[in-house]
C-alpha cells in the first residue's frame, strides 16, 4: 500500500525541492524546502488560468450531465417500456467508446461552429463520455432505492413527474453527489479532447498545461511537480472526503453491470 | 390505480420525454460523429492540401492502412500493451483484493491509498513515472545501482509505461474484485473448511468460479481502456523512441493533427473502434450468458 | 432535509454552475475606438525576446494606434511548427503575425493560412533573390524575409593554421588535431530532425547533388547523394572523427561540445558565434568561421535557413500586422539584429554598410558571397513531410541500420509517392511510376 503511495509522496517532495537538488542523488526525506516552483508557476506562467478553465468545463459538464442524466436514469429504472435492456447496453457501450474514433468529426464540427478554443467547445465533446457514465451510475443507484415512497405518492394521485421531482430527487442526493464527483473527476483528468480542441495557452485545461510544460530543452521538473500537486489537489480532496461514496459508486456501477 | 393501456401510453410518453434530452445528447455527440468518421474514411481529406479537394476514394485509405508498417506496429504495440497490462492488473488486483478482504483496521486510509493513484490525472501519473526513470541518476537507476537509458531503448521504454498504467489502475481493478469477493457467501467457505479443504483449494473451487463475473467485467473494462490508451503514452514516451511505443490512438492523433490527413486518420480511427468492438464482442461471447443475465435484472 | 430545502439547494447549485459557465466564456475583444491589438509569435531564445521587445516598443511609439503583444512559443522549431499548424488549422485569428522558418512558408501559403504580401518595388530588389524565392508560392510572396541563416564551419584557430578547403582535407585535419583534451574531430547536428537535413544538404551540395533537381524530379537517390551520405557515415563509424553522440544532438548540444573545447570542427548556424565569444566560453578568442568546404565535383554549399514574417489569413487586423512587419524588416532594425544577435540580414545593400562589418565575424563581402550561393531546401508545400522521410532514412543509414544506397533509394521512393499524392509531380518524371 505504502509502496503504491510512494510516487505521489515523491511528487510532493520534489515540488518543494530547490532546482539543483532535483538531479542530485535522490534522498528519501527532503533536505531543503522552497516554494519557488509554485511561485514561478502561478506568477510567471499564469497557471491559475488552466485551473479555472478545467474547473469551468468540468463543473458545467457535470451539472448538465446530472440534470439530463438523472431524468434518463429514472426513466430507465422506474418506467416500463420495451427495449430497456438494449438501451442500457448501448449506453454502456458508448461509455467504452474509443474517443479517438470521433475526434476528427468533432474537430471539424467545432471548427465550423467557431467553438475551438472555447469552453462550450469542450463541454459538448465531454458529454460523449460523461453522459453515459452518469446515466450508468445513476441507474445503478436508482435501482437500490426502494420504490415504496414513490408508489405511495402515486397512489395518492401524484403524477410521475411530480414524484420524480419531489420524492425521488431528495432521496437521490447522495447518489447524485457521488455521480457528480466521479463525473467531475473524469472531466478534470481528461487529456485527448482538451489537447485537440483548445489551441491557445489561455484556454488550456490543467492536464494539457502540464503535458505541454515540457516545451524547452530542459524539462522543468520542479515546476511540473508543483503543477502536478496543484492538479491533484482537488482530486485528492474529493477522494479524501468522499472515499466511501466513491468506492460504492464505482463498484455498484460495475458489479451490477 | 388506473388500469389499462392509457397508463402504459402515458408512461411511454413520459419515458420518451425524460430520455430524449440525455440520450439525444449522447447520440448527437457520439453516433453522428462516428458515422461521419466512417464516411470520412472513404474520402481523401488532407487539410494541408486544400487544392486536392475532398474526393471520394472508396477503400483506398484502408488499402493504404493495410500496407502501412507504422500502423501494423502501432496495432502490435496496442495488443502487447493490452495483454500485459490487463494480465498484470488482474493478477495484482486479485492479490490486493484478497488482502483487503481481510483487513479491518485502517479501512479509510487503505481506501484512500488505493483510490489516489486511480484518481490522479493520467498526466501526473505519467510524469511521475517518467521522472523516476529519466536520466542517468534517476530514482530507478539509483535503486538498481546502474545507469540505464530507459527511454532511448525501444524495448526498455515499455517498462515505465506499463508500470505507470499498472500503478494507476490496479486499485480500480482491486476495488471491483473486492466488491465481487464481498458478495461471496462466507458460509460456503466455512462449509468447505469444515470439510477439510485448504486455502488454495477453497480459492480455486469456491472463490474463483464465483468471482468470474466480476473478473470478466474488470477484464473487459481494462482491455478496452488499454486498447484505446492515449494519455499515458503521449506524456510518458510520446510514442518514442521514434515510434517504438506508439499506440494506435497515438498514431491516429498524429495523422490527424500533425499531418492533418483527416481521411486517412478517420480510417485509423475506424479500425480502433472496430478493435474495441471486437474485444467487447469476444468478452460478451465468452462470458455472455452470465453478463446478459445481470443486465436484464 | 425537507423537500423545499433540497430544491433550493439544487436550484442554487444549478444557478452557480450556469454562472460559472457564463463567466468562463469571456467576452470578445472590444472593437472600434482604441488601439488595435495584434499578437506576435516569434522565437524567444536567449536575447531575441529582449531585442524584439525593444524594437516593438519603438514601433508602438511611432504608431500609438497599434498595440503589439508577444505570445510565446516553444523554443524547438519542430514544436513551434506543430503549434502553428494547430493554430492556423483551427482558424483562430491569433496570432496575427507569425515568424515562419524559411521552409514553412510554401506550406502555409498553399494551405491558405497566410496572406500574400507585397514589398515596395525598390525593396524587392534589395533582398537576396534566394531569400525571396524561399518565401514565394505560386508566384506570390507570402512572408518578408526577416533574417537569414547559413550553415558554416567553425574551426579552432589554436589547433589549426587555416580552414580546410575540401571535405577530405577537413577529415584529415580533424583526425590529426584530435587528442585526449579534444576528443571530437567534427561535430554536427545528427539527431533525427530538420537540422540533419540541412547538414546533409551541405554535404550533398559539396558533392554536386540536390534533393530535387531543376525540374523537380527526385534526385536524392542518385550517385552524389550516396557518396555524400557515405562520407558522413564513414566519419562516424570508420574514421572515428565524429562521435556517435551527434546522432542525438541538435544545435545546442553541438554548440556546447565545441564551446567546452571538445571539438576541432563544428558545423552550425551563425547564432553560435556571439554566444561562444562571450564569457564562460572556453573557446572564446580561439575559433573562427569559414564556408563549408566542397567535396569532389561539387561546390561549397551552405544550407539557406532563416525566418520570415507572415500575416495570419484569419487575422482581424491585417493592415496593422503588415505595418509591424514592414517596420521590423527595415534596414535599421535588421542591422540592430545583426549587432545584437549576430543574425545575418537578407538585404544586400547592408553588406556595403561599415556597421555590419563590425557586427559580423567575417567580412561582409565574404558573407554576401556565401549568401548568394546559399542553397535553399525545396520550396514545396509538402516539404515537412519530405523532410520527415529524409530524416528517417538518413538517420537509419547513419546509425548503421541501413546501407546508404538502400536508404536513399527507399527515401526517394517515398518522396516520389508523396509528390504524387500531393499532385506536385513535375511534368517530366524519370521514375517508372505511372500516373493518370
PDB file of N, CA, C and O in Angstrom, chain B residues 125-176:
ATOM      1  N   UNK B 125       0.442  11.059 -13.363  1.00  0.00           N
ATOM      2  CA  UNK B 125       0.998   9.722 -13.166  1.00  0.00           C
ATOM      3  C   UNK B 125       2.123   9.471 -14.160  1.00  0.00           C
ATOM      4  O   UNK B 125       3.199   8.996 -13.808  1.00  0.00           O
ATOM      5  N   UNK B 126       1.859   9.801 -15.419  1.00  0.00           N
ATOM      6  CA  UNK B 126       2.861   9.572 -16.453  1.00  0.00           C
ATOM      7  C   UNK B 126       4.138  10.343 -16.151  1.00  0.00           C
ATOM      8  O   UNK B 126       5.245   9.823 -16.282  1.00  0.00           O
ATOM      9  N   UNK B 127       4.003  11.588 -15.739  1.00  0.00           N
ATOM     10  CA  UNK B 127       5.189  12.398 -15.496  1.00  0.00           C
ATOM     11  C   UNK B 127       5.980  11.907 -14.291  1.00  0.00           C
ATOM     12  O   UNK B 127       7.207  11.904 -14.304  1.00  0.00           O
ATOM     13  N   UNK B 128       5.283  11.479 -13.279  1.00  0.00           N
ATOM     14  CA  UNK B 128       5.987  10.956 -12.114  1.00  0.00           C
ATOM     15  C   UNK B 128       6.849   9.772 -12.512  1.00  0.00           C
ATOM     16  O   UNK B 128       8.031   9.701 -12.192  1.00  0.00           O
ATOM     17  N   UNK B 129       6.236   8.851 -13.256  1.00  0.00           N
ATOM     18  CA  UNK B 129       6.994   7.672 -13.647  1.00  0.00           C
ATOM     19  C   UNK B 129       8.085   8.020 -14.641  1.00  0.00           C
ATOM     20  O   UNK B 129       9.135   7.396 -14.681  1.00  0.00           O
ATOM     21  N   UNK B 130       7.871   8.999 -15.452  1.00  0.00           N
ATOM     22  CA  UNK B 130       8.923   9.431 -16.356  1.00  0.00           C
ATOM     23  C   UNK B 130      10.106   9.946 -15.561  1.00  0.00           C
ATOM     24  O   UNK B 130      11.254   9.601 -15.826  1.00  0.00           O
ATOM     25  N   UNK B 131       9.798  10.729 -14.547  1.00  0.00           N
ATOM     26  CA  UNK B 131      10.867  11.293 -13.747  1.00  0.00           C
ATOM     27  C   UNK B 131      11.662  10.197 -13.072  1.00  0.00           C
ATOM     28  O   UNK B 131      12.883  10.243 -12.987  1.00  0.00           O
ATOM     29  N   UNK B 132      10.945   9.178 -12.588  1.00  0.00           N
ATOM     30  CA  UNK B 132      11.644   8.130 -11.841  1.00  0.00           C
ATOM     31  C   UNK B 132      12.594   7.342 -12.724  1.00  0.00           C
ATOM     32  O   UNK B 132      13.516   6.697 -12.241  1.00  0.00           O
ATOM     33  N   UNK B 133      12.350   7.374 -14.035  1.00  0.00           N
ATOM     34  CA  UNK B 133      13.199   6.596 -14.929  1.00  0.00           C
ATOM     35  C   UNK B 133      14.127   7.445 -15.771  1.00  0.00           C
ATOM     36  O   UNK B 133      14.938   6.931 -16.517  1.00  0.00           O
ATOM     37  N   UNK B 134      13.990   8.762 -15.647  1.00  0.00           N
ATOM     38  CA  UNK B 134      14.695   9.617 -16.586  1.00  0.00           C
ATOM     39  C   UNK B 134      16.110   9.942 -16.157  1.00  0.00           C
ATOM     40  O   UNK B 134      16.354  10.285 -15.015  1.00  0.00           O
ATOM     41  N   UNK B 135      16.979   9.882 -17.090  1.00  0.00           N
ATOM     42  CA  UNK B 135      18.322  10.349 -16.812  1.00  0.00           C
ATOM     43  C   UNK B 135      19.226   9.280 -16.234  1.00  0.00           C
ATOM     44  O   UNK B 135      18.803   8.188 -15.873  1.00  0.00           O
ATOM     45  N   UNK B 136      20.476   9.640 -16.141  1.00  0.00           N
ATOM     46  CA  UNK B 136      21.458   8.689 -15.622  1.00  0.00           C
ATOM     47  C   UNK B 136      21.249   8.409 -14.146  1.00  0.00           C
ATOM     48  O   UNK B 136      21.427   7.298 -13.683  1.00  0.00           O
ATOM     49  N   UNK B 137      20.911   9.458 -13.407  1.00  0.00           N
ATOM     50  CA  UNK B 137      20.803   9.286 -11.961  1.00  0.00           C
ATOM     51  C   UNK B 137      19.352   9.303 -11.524  1.00  0.00           C
ATOM     52  O   UNK B 137      18.999   9.888 -10.523  1.00  0.00           O
ATOM     53  N   UNK B 138      18.511   8.626 -12.320  1.00  0.00           N
ATOM     54  CA  UNK B 138      17.107   8.599 -11.951  1.00  0.00           C
ATOM     55  C   UNK B 138      16.912   7.735 -10.720  1.00  0.00           C
ATOM     56  O   UNK B 138      17.780   6.965 -10.335  1.00  0.00           O
ATOM     57  N   UNK B 139      15.723   7.864 -10.154  1.00  0.00           N
ATOM     58  CA  UNK B 139      15.423   7.115  -8.940  1.00  0.00           C
ATOM     59  C   UNK B 139      15.613   5.625  -9.169  1.00  0.00           C
ATOM     60  O   UNK B 139      16.242   4.920  -8.377  1.00  0.00           O
ATOM     61  N   UNK B 140      15.071   5.146 -10.272  1.00  0.00           N
ATOM     62  CA  UNK B 140      15.160   3.710 -10.548  1.00  0.00           C
ATOM     63  C   UNK B 140      16.608   3.285 -10.743  1.00  0.00           C
ATOM     64  O   UNK B 140      17.051   2.260 -10.231  1.00  0.00           O
ATOM     65  N   UNK B 141      17.326   4.094 -11.489  1.00  0.00           N
ATOM     66  CA  UNK B 141      18.733   3.751 -11.690  1.00  0.00           C
ATOM     67  C   UNK B 141      19.496   3.729 -10.388  1.00  0.00           C
ATOM     68  O   UNK B 141      20.371   2.893 -10.167  1.00  0.00           O
ATOM     69  N   UNK B 142      19.151   4.681  -9.508  1.00  0.00           N
ATOM     70  CA  UNK B 142      19.829   4.705  -8.214  1.00  0.00           C
ATOM     71  C   UNK B 142      19.504   3.437  -7.440  1.00  0.00           C
ATOM     72  O   UNK B 142      20.368   2.844  -6.800  1.00  0.00           O
ATOM     73  N   UNK B 143      18.254   3.012  -7.512  1.00  0.00           N
ATOM     74  CA  UNK B 143      17.869   1.802  -6.781  1.00  0.00           C
ATOM     75  C   UNK B 143      18.569   0.574  -7.345  1.00  0.00           C
ATOM     76  O   UNK B 143      18.941  -0.329  -6.609  1.00  0.00           O
ATOM     77  N   UNK B 144      18.715   0.558  -8.680  1.00  0.00           N
ATOM     78  CA  UNK B 144      19.319  -0.614  -9.298  1.00  0.00           C
ATOM     79  C   UNK B 144      20.835  -0.545  -9.285  1.00  0.00           C
ATOM     80  O   UNK B 144      21.504  -1.517  -9.588  1.00  0.00           O
ATOM     81  N   UNK B 145      21.372   0.630  -8.982  1.00  0.00           N
ATOM     82  CA  UNK B 145      22.811   0.773  -8.962  1.00  0.00           C
ATOM     83  C   UNK B 145      23.418   0.791 -10.353  1.00  0.00           C
ATOM     84  O   UNK B 145      24.593   0.553 -10.525  1.00  0.00           O
ATOM     85  N   UNK B 146      22.577   1.047 -11.395  1.00  0.00           N
ATOM     86  CA  UNK B 146      23.147   1.118 -12.739  1.00  0.00           C
ATOM     87  C   UNK B 146      22.745   2.425 -13.406  1.00  0.00           C
ATOM     88  O   UNK B 146      22.125   3.255 -12.798  1.00  0.00           O
ATOM     89  N   UNK B 147      23.157   2.554 -14.652  1.00  0.00           N
ATOM     90  CA  UNK B 147      22.875   3.803 -15.364  1.00  0.00           C
ATOM     91  C   UNK B 147      22.248   3.490 -16.714  1.00  0.00           C
ATOM     92  O   UNK B 147      22.856   3.706 -17.749  1.00  0.00           O
ATOM     93  N   UNK B 148      21.029   3.009 -16.680  1.00  0.00           N
ATOM     94  CA  UNK B 148      20.410   2.564 -17.925  1.00  0.00           C
ATOM     95  C   UNK B 148      19.618   3.684 -18.588  1.00  0.00           C
ATOM     96  O   UNK B 148      18.888   4.403 -17.936  1.00  0.00           O
ATOM     97  N   UNK B 149      19.793   3.844 -19.897  1.00  0.00           N
ATOM     98  CA  UNK B 149      18.999   4.868 -20.597  1.00  0.00           C
ATOM     99  C   UNK B 149      17.646   4.299 -20.982  1.00  0.00           C
ATOM    100  O   UNK B 149      17.442   3.858 -22.098  1.00  0.00           O
ATOM    101  N   UNK B 150      16.695   4.358 -20.077  1.00  0.00           N
ATOM    102  CA  UNK B 150      15.429   3.681 -20.300  1.00  0.00           C
ATOM    103  C   UNK B 150      14.712   4.163 -21.549  1.00  0.00           C
ATOM    104  O   UNK B 150      14.142   3.369 -22.282  1.00  0.00           O
ATOM    105  N   UNK B 151      14.700   5.466 -21.775  1.00  0.00           N
ATOM    106  CA  UNK B 151      13.861   5.990 -22.846  1.00  0.00           C
ATOM    107  C   UNK B 151      14.534   5.996 -24.199  1.00  0.00           C
ATOM    108  O   UNK B 151      13.939   6.378 -25.184  1.00  0.00           O
ATOM    109  N   UNK B 152      15.786   5.592 -24.243  1.00  0.00           N
ATOM    110  CA  UNK B 152      16.454   5.558 -25.527  1.00  0.00           C
ATOM    111  C   UNK B 152      16.356   4.181 -26.154  1.00  0.00           C
ATOM    112  O   UNK B 152      16.671   4.003 -27.319  1.00  0.00           O
ATOM    113  N   UNK B 153      15.879   3.226 -25.385  1.00  0.00           N
ATOM    114  CA  UNK B 153      15.830   1.857 -25.888  1.00  0.00           C
ATOM    115  C   UNK B 153      14.388   1.471 -26.216  1.00  0.00           C
ATOM    116  O   UNK B 153      13.487   1.649 -25.418  1.00  0.00           O
ATOM    117  N   UNK B 154      14.198   0.914 -27.410  1.00  0.00           N
ATOM    118  CA  UNK B 154      12.841   0.618 -27.873  1.00  0.00           C
ATOM    119  C   UNK B 154      12.114  -0.336 -26.944  1.00  0.00           C
ATOM    120  O   UNK B 154      10.909  -0.235 -26.766  1.00  0.00           O
ATOM    121  N   UNK B 155      12.835  -1.286 -26.360  1.00  0.00           N
ATOM    122  CA  UNK B 155      12.115  -2.238 -25.515  1.00  0.00           C
ATOM    123  C   UNK B 155      12.057  -1.802 -24.062  1.00  0.00           C
ATOM    124  O   UNK B 155      11.073  -2.030 -23.381  1.00  0.00           O
ATOM    125  N   UNK B 156      13.123  -1.158 -23.597  1.00  0.00           N
ATOM    126  CA  UNK B 156      13.143  -0.727 -22.199  1.00  0.00           C
ATOM    127  C   UNK B 156      12.085   0.332 -21.935  1.00  0.00           C
ATOM    128  O   UNK B 156      11.551   0.428 -20.836  1.00  0.00           O
ATOM    129  N   UNK B 157      11.765   1.115 -22.954  1.00  0.00           N
ATOM    130  CA  UNK B 157      10.810   2.202 -22.740  1.00  0.00           C
ATOM    131  C   UNK B 157       9.438   1.681 -22.333  1.00  0.00           C
ATOM    132  O   UNK B 157       8.639   2.423 -21.760  1.00  0.00           O
ATOM    133  N   UNK B 158       9.155   0.410 -22.631  1.00  0.00           N
ATOM    134  CA  UNK B 158       7.853  -0.123 -22.240  1.00  0.00           C
ATOM    135  C   UNK B 158       7.717  -0.257 -20.728  1.00  0.00           C
ATOM    136  O   UNK B 158       6.622  -0.236 -20.185  1.00  0.00           O
ATOM    137  N   UNK B 159       8.863  -0.448 -20.078  1.00  0.00           N
ATOM    138  CA  UNK B 159       8.791  -0.710 -18.636  1.00  0.00           C
ATOM    139  C   UNK B 159       8.110   0.417 -17.879  1.00  0.00           C
ATOM    140  O   UNK B 159       7.131   0.186 -17.173  1.00  0.00           O
ATOM    141  N   UNK B 160       8.608   1.660 -17.999  1.00  0.00           N
ATOM    142  CA  UNK B 160       7.909   2.716 -17.262  1.00  0.00           C
ATOM    143  C   UNK B 160       6.464   2.868 -17.702  1.00  0.00           C
ATOM    144  O   UNK B 160       5.594   3.159 -16.880  1.00  0.00           O
ATOM    145  N   UNK B 161       6.194   2.644 -18.972  1.00  0.00           N
ATOM    146  CA  UNK B 161       4.820   2.777 -19.470  1.00  0.00           C
ATOM    147  C   UNK B 161       3.891   1.787 -18.779  1.00  0.00           C
ATOM    148  O   UNK B 161       2.833   2.140 -18.264  1.00  0.00           O
ATOM    149  N   UNK B 162       4.311   0.535 -18.806  1.00  0.00           N
ATOM    150  CA  UNK B 162       3.464  -0.498 -18.213  1.00  0.00           C
ATOM    151  C   UNK B 162       3.345  -0.281 -16.716  1.00  0.00           C
ATOM    152  O   UNK B 162       2.255  -0.383 -16.144  1.00  0.00           O
ATOM    153  N   UNK B 163       4.457   0.053 -16.085  1.00  0.00           N
ATOM    154  CA  UNK B 163       4.411   0.296 -14.650  1.00  0.00           C
ATOM    155  C   UNK B 163       3.448   1.420 -14.317  1.00  0.00           C
ATOM    156  O   UNK B 163       2.662   1.327 -13.380  1.00  0.00           O
ATOM    157  N   UNK B 164       3.517   2.499 -15.089  1.00  0.00           N
ATOM    158  CA  UNK B 164       2.642   3.639 -14.813  1.00  0.00           C
ATOM    159  C   UNK B 164       1.187   3.236 -14.931  1.00  0.00           C
ATOM    160  O   UNK B 164       0.363   3.569 -14.070  1.00  0.00           O
ATOM    161  N   UNK B 165       0.850   2.508 -15.971  1.00  0.00           N
ATOM    162  CA  UNK B 165      -0.549   2.122 -16.149  1.00  0.00           C
ATOM    163  C   UNK B 165      -0.995   1.150 -15.066  1.00  0.00           C
ATOM    164  O   UNK B 165      -2.079   1.270 -14.512  1.00  0.00           O
ATOM    165  N   UNK B 166      -0.146   0.193 -14.768  1.00  0.00           N
ATOM    166  CA  UNK B 166      -0.495  -0.780 -13.724  1.00  0.00           C
ATOM    167  C   UNK B 166      -0.662  -0.060 -12.387  1.00  0.00           C
ATOM    168  O   UNK B 166      -1.618  -0.286 -11.655  1.00  0.00           O
ATOM    169  N   UNK B 167       0.258   0.841 -12.076  1.00  0.00           N
ATOM    170  CA  UNK B 167       0.180   1.578 -10.823  1.00  0.00           C
ATOM    171  C   UNK B 167      -1.121   2.336 -10.725  1.00  0.00           C
ATOM    172  O   UNK B 167      -1.752   2.398  -9.671  1.00  0.00           O
ATOM    173  N   UNK B 168      -1.534   2.889 -11.856  1.00  0.00           N
ATOM    174  CA  UNK B 168      -2.697   3.748 -11.823  1.00  0.00           C
ATOM    175  C   UNK B 168      -4.009   2.987 -11.763  1.00  0.00           C
ATOM    176  O   UNK B 168      -4.953   3.429 -11.127  1.00  0.00           O
ATOM    177  N   UNK B 169      -4.083   1.825 -12.407  1.00  0.00           N
ATOM    178  CA  UNK B 169      -5.397   1.189 -12.497  1.00  0.00           C
ATOM    179  C   UNK B 169      -5.565  -0.088 -11.703  1.00  0.00           C
ATOM    180  O   UNK B 169      -6.689  -0.563 -11.557  1.00  0.00           O
ATOM    181  N   UNK B 170      -4.479  -0.658 -11.166  1.00  0.00           N
ATOM    182  CA  UNK B 170      -4.668  -1.838 -10.331  1.00  0.00           C
ATOM    183  C   UNK B 170      -5.637  -1.565  -9.186  1.00  0.00           C
ATOM    184  O   UNK B 170      -6.479  -2.410  -8.878  1.00  0.00           O
ATOM    185  N   UNK B 171      -5.553  -0.370  -8.553  1.00  0.00           N
ATOM    186  CA  UNK B 171      -6.503  -0.098  -7.470  1.00  0.00           C
ATOM    187  C   UNK B 171      -7.951  -0.242  -7.927  1.00  0.00           C
ATOM    188  O   UNK B 171      -8.773  -0.814  -7.216  1.00  0.00           O
ATOM    189  N   UNK B 172      -8.254   0.266  -9.105  1.00  0.00           N
ATOM    190  CA  UNK B 172      -9.613   0.194  -9.625  1.00  0.00           C
ATOM    191  C   UNK B 172     -10.039  -1.255  -9.783  1.00  0.00           C
ATOM    192  O   UNK B 172     -11.128  -1.661  -9.377  1.00  0.00           O
ATOM    193  N   UNK B 173      -9.156  -2.052 -10.363  1.00  0.00           N
ATOM    194  CA  UNK B 173      -9.459  -3.467 -10.542  1.00  0.00           C
ATOM    195  C   UNK B 173      -9.640  -4.137  -9.189  1.00  0.00           C
ATOM    196  O   UNK B 173     -10.563  -4.934  -8.980  1.00  0.00           O
ATOM    197  N   UNK B 174      -8.756  -3.787  -8.248  1.00  0.00           N
ATOM    198  CA  UNK B 174      -8.849  -4.381  -6.920  1.00  0.00           C
ATOM    199  C   UNK B 174     -10.202  -4.079  -6.294  1.00  0.00           C
ATOM    200  O   UNK B 174     -10.836  -4.945  -5.685  1.00  0.00           O
ATOM    201  N   UNK B 175     -10.654  -2.835  -6.468  1.00  0.00           N
ATOM    202  CA  UNK B 175     -11.945  -2.460  -5.907  1.00  0.00           C
ATOM    203  C   UNK B 175     -13.073  -3.281  -6.503  1.00  0.00           C
ATOM    204  O   UNK B 175     -13.949  -3.778  -5.797  1.00  0.00           O
ATOM    205  N   UNK B 176     -13.029  -3.418  -7.821  1.00  0.00           N
ATOM    206  CA  UNK B 176     -14.068  -4.205  -8.479  1.00  0.00           C
ATOM    207  C   UNK B 176     -14.083  -5.627  -7.958  1.00  0.00           C
ATOM    208  O   UNK B 176     -15.129  -6.193  -7.649  1.00  0.00           O
TER     209      UNK B 176
END
